[in-house]
């Protein structure tokens, strides 16, 4: 993908901060990023906050944008649709991410070496930074994605990222909540964007500030999103694996009737034979579905690439 330097000699930067009830920390977050990036525009997304988040953000010098659809996913979609700056930095409003790391985060984007950068938190964090199961869940989702997309992601749920505007525009966000980070990564990998991770320290929320992440419902939402993304973007892998699983189980059912047929010249275990045959048919259907969907997918990806190429050509005049 094109370097941001090609669109402007000094790329403009937007720091975007999705927020829900972050009155304890937002002013400091805005001031810290203003100190690190004095030229950047800072946008705080007020997602129906009933506390004083919007007021404190405005006082600290941010532009406050109201998003009435509840959920971080909606805010990220709005960011990509509306932000005009060349580089988009996204960070949480809870003060857990290190503002000084922003320079390392945007550097590969400035140099045209990455389309998306991610501050990975799993190396430097304190005891209370993550809640129970969050590190294990993160590693499990990373493992699945890395196997399927031949990637090397180590922190899929990081909320501290930077993007080229082009990268943001290319990702049609459909998530509503905390599954948005998974979608950002998977959609980028599918489109062949270059994702770079760098390590950054991860702090804990200060006393009196509360996490909005609910381990079980949000964990289920992420796994469901992963399934939907694989169905849409890696159908042959998904339906091929399901088909293979059904085929192997069916093979188990097929052994007794096959042995009987050879030894007795008749089938005694009729139920096993019926199950095995039905399983083989189901496996073939699943594999065919994967092949058909992946062919459609391939054509859609080609269409998307041609459209982007034409739009770029038209923009250049
Ligand atoms: N716009 C918007 N932002 C939200 C919503 N819920 C949470 N956020 C913001 O998203 C960011 C991350 O939320 P957190 O609750 O800190 O979730 P997390 O960082 O994944 O989890 P913790 O490690 O527990 O802090 C914060 O800036 C929140 O204010 C929401 O419904 N809408
Ligand atoms: Mg947080």
XYZ file of C-alpha atoms and ligand atoms in Angstrom:
350
model
C 0.000 0.000 0.000
C 1.194 3.568 -0.710
C 3.256 5.427 1.856
C 1.523 8.314 3.653
C 4.393 10.531 2.498
C 3.035 10.343 -1.001
C -0.118 12.256 -0.044
C 1.517 15.144 1.788
C 5.030 16.399 2.581
C 4.289 16.656 6.324
C 1.576 14.113 7.055
C -1.168 15.313 9.371
C -1.966 13.213 12.442
C -5.198 12.643 14.330
C -5.265 11.111 17.803
C -8.662 9.496 18.274
C -9.919 8.399 21.683
C -13.102 6.286 21.959
C -14.608 6.920 25.378
C -17.329 5.673 27.595
C -17.400 7.116 31.123
C -13.723 8.073 31.420
C -14.009 11.303 33.434
C -11.277 10.116 35.833
C -8.587 9.932 33.159
C -9.565 11.655 29.912
C -8.140 15.130 30.634
C -4.712 13.674 31.435
C -4.782 11.442 28.343
C -5.581 14.455 26.121
C -2.857 16.600 27.751
C -0.284 13.794 27.487
C -0.918 13.280 23.767
C -0.965 17.033 23.155
C 2.485 17.184 24.794
C 3.808 14.343 22.628
C 2.212 15.492 19.353
C 1.634 19.268 19.564
C 0.558 19.507 15.907
C -1.929 16.642 16.001
C -5.701 16.992 16.057
C -7.157 15.253 19.109
C -10.667 13.849 18.853
C -12.473 12.387 21.840
C -15.515 10.270 20.935
C -18.216 10.694 23.531
C -20.315 7.550 23.268
C -23.335 8.662 25.309
C -21.238 9.328 28.420
C -23.400 10.388 31.347
C -20.421 11.540 33.403
C -18.204 14.589 32.724
C -15.932 12.930 30.121
C -16.963 15.301 27.305
C -16.611 18.423 29.464
C -13.147 17.477 30.761
C -11.966 16.461 27.278
C -13.077 19.805 25.850
C -11.391 21.714 28.686
C -8.166 19.807 28.017
C -8.259 20.984 24.394
C -9.755 18.049 22.494
C -12.484 18.225 19.874
C -15.365 16.192 21.242
C -17.481 14.190 18.800
C -20.686 12.550 19.917
C -21.459 9.021 18.709
C -24.989 8.014 19.619
C -24.773 4.342 18.601
C -23.475 2.603 21.705
C -20.322 0.533 21.315
C -16.639 0.938 20.549
C -17.081 -0.716 17.128
C -19.458 2.027 16.012
C -16.954 4.654 17.124
C -14.118 3.042 15.156
C -16.351 2.897 12.051
C -17.134 6.606 12.468
C -13.431 7.406 12.914
C -12.545 5.733 9.610
C -15.450 7.363 7.799
C -14.833 10.903 9.006
C -11.218 11.550 10.008
C -9.373 13.380 7.236
C -5.815 13.330 8.605
C -3.133 11.185 6.910
C -2.313 9.149 10.024
C -4.862 7.980 12.564
C -3.716 7.057 16.076
C -6.285 5.268 18.200
C -5.916 4.984 21.960
C -8.132 4.207 24.966
C -9.242 7.004 27.238
C -8.455 5.102 30.431
C -4.815 6.184 30.716
C -3.441 2.631 30.572
C -1.308 3.176 27.451
C 2.011 5.026 27.364
C 1.712 8.304 25.398
C 5.484 8.467 24.869
C 5.252 5.250 22.809
C 3.265 7.116 20.134
C 6.445 8.113 18.275
C 7.558 4.492 17.886
C 3.991 3.624 16.879
C 3.760 6.118 14.018
C 7.336 5.834 12.800
C 6.837 2.772 10.529
C 3.765 4.470 9.067
C 5.621 7.719 8.417
C 8.331 5.764 6.631
C 5.862 3.779 4.569
C 6.895 0.495 6.236
C 3.473 -0.391 7.660
C -0.230 0.225 7.088
C -1.179 -0.511 10.687
C 0.952 -0.551 13.824
C -0.052 -2.062 17.146
C 1.338 -1.447 20.620
C 1.680 -4.971 22.000
C 1.235 -5.129 25.748
C 2.059 -8.697 26.659
C 5.712 -8.080 27.568
C 5.536 -5.105 29.935
C 2.564 -5.002 32.269
C 1.867 -5.016 35.975
C -0.054 -7.617 37.993
C -3.310 -5.675 37.814
C -3.106 -4.586 34.156
C -4.982 -7.652 32.903
C -7.826 -9.496 34.525
C -8.016 -13.289 34.903
C -8.133 -15.238 31.608
C -7.558 -12.129 29.451
C -3.944 -13.005 28.620
C -4.832 -16.660 27.886
C -7.829 -15.619 25.733
C -5.655 -13.140 23.860
C -2.998 -15.791 23.171
C -5.588 -18.323 22.008
C -7.167 -15.919 19.488
C -3.669 -14.851 18.292
C -2.691 -18.502 17.812
C -5.763 -19.205 15.647
C -5.266 -16.079 13.531
C -1.527 -16.630 13.136
C -2.075 -20.213 11.931
C -4.830 -19.272 9.493
C -3.324 -16.075 8.087
C 0.388 -17.025 8.454
C 0.818 -13.943 10.618
C 2.825 -13.136 13.710
C 0.415 -11.236 15.956
C 1.095 -11.307 19.701
C -1.579 -8.956 21.086
C -4.849 -8.984 19.168
C -6.839 -6.929 21.689
C -4.569 -3.905 21.946
C -6.522 -0.645 21.710
C -3.404 1.423 20.958
C -2.882 1.451 17.213
C -1.965 3.688 14.308
C -3.181 3.473 10.712
C -2.686 5.168 7.403
C -5.945 6.837 6.417
C -6.006 4.613 3.356
C -5.828 1.515 5.544
C -8.711 2.799 7.703
C -10.802 3.576 4.634
C -10.255 0.070 3.261
C -11.609 -1.665 6.373
C -15.415 -1.854 6.502
C -16.025 -2.225 10.231
C -19.086 -4.292 11.139
C -18.354 -4.969 14.827
C -20.285 -3.058 17.431
C -18.307 -3.668 20.588
C -15.002 -4.989 21.873
C -14.723 -7.449 18.969
C -13.600 -4.492 16.855
C -9.871 -5.041 17.492
C -10.139 -8.627 16.200
C -11.946 -7.344 13.123
C -9.352 -4.621 12.503
C -6.554 -7.182 12.458
C -8.324 -9.896 10.439
C -9.681 -7.498 7.812
C -6.221 -5.969 7.400
C -4.522 -9.345 7.056
C -7.102 -10.398 4.459
C -6.341 -7.272 2.398
C -2.592 -7.840 2.592
C -1.938 -4.750 4.718
C 1.371 -4.722 6.533
C 0.869 -4.850 10.301
C 3.803 -4.093 12.590
C 3.770 -4.614 16.327
C 6.015 -2.904 18.840
C 6.227 -3.471 22.537
C 4.792 -0.802 24.791
C 4.208 -0.803 28.549
C 0.634 -1.339 29.718
C -0.477 0.227 32.988
C -3.474 -0.359 35.201
C -6.592 1.756 35.490
C -6.325 4.293 38.314
C -8.462 3.845 41.409
C -12.100 4.791 40.788
C -11.986 4.155 37.033
C -13.836 1.102 35.768
C -13.284 -1.295 32.892
C -16.203 -1.669 30.462
C -14.961 -5.052 29.268
C -17.055 -8.000 30.513
C -14.962 -11.149 30.324
C -17.658 -13.724 29.410
C -20.061 -11.791 27.128
C -17.239 -9.941 25.383
C -15.181 -13.172 25.105
C -18.157 -14.904 23.438
C -18.641 -11.880 21.169
C -14.983 -12.079 20.076
C -15.196 -15.823 19.314
C -18.416 -15.314 17.366
C -16.821 -12.451 15.435
C -13.818 -14.667 14.685
C -16.135 -17.357 13.304
C -18.009 -14.795 11.157
C -14.744 -13.331 9.874
C -13.363 -16.759 8.974
C -16.627 -17.660 7.257
C -16.391 -14.474 5.202
C -12.651 -14.232 4.591
C -11.262 -17.784 4.885
C -14.217 -19.975 3.833
C -12.118 -22.784 2.375
C -10.089 -23.085 5.591
C -13.223 -23.030 7.747
C -15.517 -25.286 5.723
C -12.601 -27.467 4.581
C -11.656 -28.104 8.237
C -15.273 -28.794 9.199
C -15.523 -31.171 6.207
C -12.291 -32.917 7.179
C -13.507 -33.337 10.775
C -16.820 -34.855 9.618
C -14.949 -37.086 7.134
C -12.637 -38.485 9.853
C -15.549 -39.220 12.217
C -17.464 -40.862 9.361
C -14.424 -42.981 8.546
C -14.622 -44.353 12.107
C -18.274 -45.326 11.539
C -17.423 -46.865 8.170
C -14.867 -49.377 9.496
C -17.241 -52.047 11.008
C -19.595 -52.218 7.957
C -16.580 -52.305 5.599
C -14.988 -55.206 7.521
C -18.349 -57.056 7.551
C -18.733 -56.552 3.818
C -15.304 -58.065 3.143
C -15.632 -60.971 5.613
C -19.352 -61.817 5.507
C -20.334 -60.307 2.141
C -23.173 -58.468 3.876
C -23.575 -55.493 6.231
C -24.795 -56.217 9.748
C -24.053 -52.764 11.313
C -26.547 -50.926 9.157
C -26.839 -47.883 11.451
C -23.051 -47.343 11.262
C -23.148 -47.671 7.487
C -25.944 -45.078 7.196
C -24.126 -42.690 9.561
C -20.867 -43.112 7.629
C -22.512 -42.493 4.252
C -24.419 -39.449 5.542
C -21.169 -38.135 7.070
C -19.264 -38.567 3.786
C -21.994 -36.638 1.967
C -21.991 -33.870 4.580
C -18.192 -33.632 4.372
C -18.412 -33.302 0.591
C -21.078 -30.577 0.926
C -18.938 -28.673 3.433
C -15.856 -28.875 1.207
C -17.863 -27.802 -1.858
C -19.292 -24.860 0.084
C -15.747 -23.812 1.031
C -14.603 -24.075 -2.594
C -17.552 -22.079 -3.938
C -17.278 -19.353 -1.296
C -13.520 -19.035 -1.690
C -13.923 -18.634 -5.457
C -16.498 -15.868 -4.920
C -14.157 -14.351 -2.334
C -11.262 -14.365 -4.747
C -13.344 -12.570 -7.371
C -14.541 -9.995 -4.812
C -10.974 -9.314 -3.702
C -9.960 -8.798 -7.330
C -12.911 -6.451 -7.827
C -11.971 -4.513 -4.684
C -8.357 -4.158 -5.876
C -9.418 -2.963 -9.325
C -11.833 -0.435 -7.770
C -9.150 0.919 -5.423
C -6.692 1.155 -8.327
C -9.237 3.051 -10.454
C -10.103 5.403 -7.583
C -6.419 6.143 -7.007
C -5.962 6.769 -10.712
C -8.989 9.124 -10.737
C -7.702 10.969 -7.642
C -4.335 11.547 -9.344
C -6.272 13.052 -12.260
N -16.959 4.647 22.295
C -17.035 3.717 23.186
N -15.957 3.462 23.840
C -16.026 2.538 24.772
C -17.194 1.799 25.091
N -16.910 0.961 26.079
C -15.612 1.189 26.343
N -15.100 2.144 25.577
C -13.765 2.732 25.557
O -12.889 1.816 24.978
C -11.655 1.861 25.664
C -11.323 0.487 26.181
O -12.280 0.116 27.152
P -11.847 -0.634 28.479
O -13.025 -0.753 29.370
O -10.638 0.060 29.020
O -11.476 -2.053 27.916
P -10.072 -2.719 27.783
O -8.983 -1.701 27.766
O -10.138 -3.653 26.629
O -10.049 -3.588 29.095
P -9.297 -3.356 30.471
O -7.972 -4.048 30.303
O -10.163 -4.016 31.467
O -9.162 -1.864 30.674
C -11.796 2.923 26.760
O -11.313 4.155 26.283
C -13.295 2.981 26.960
O -13.751 4.238 27.409
C -18.354 2.103 24.354
O -19.435 1.553 24.537
N -18.212 3.054 23.407
Mg -8.550 -0.325 29.150
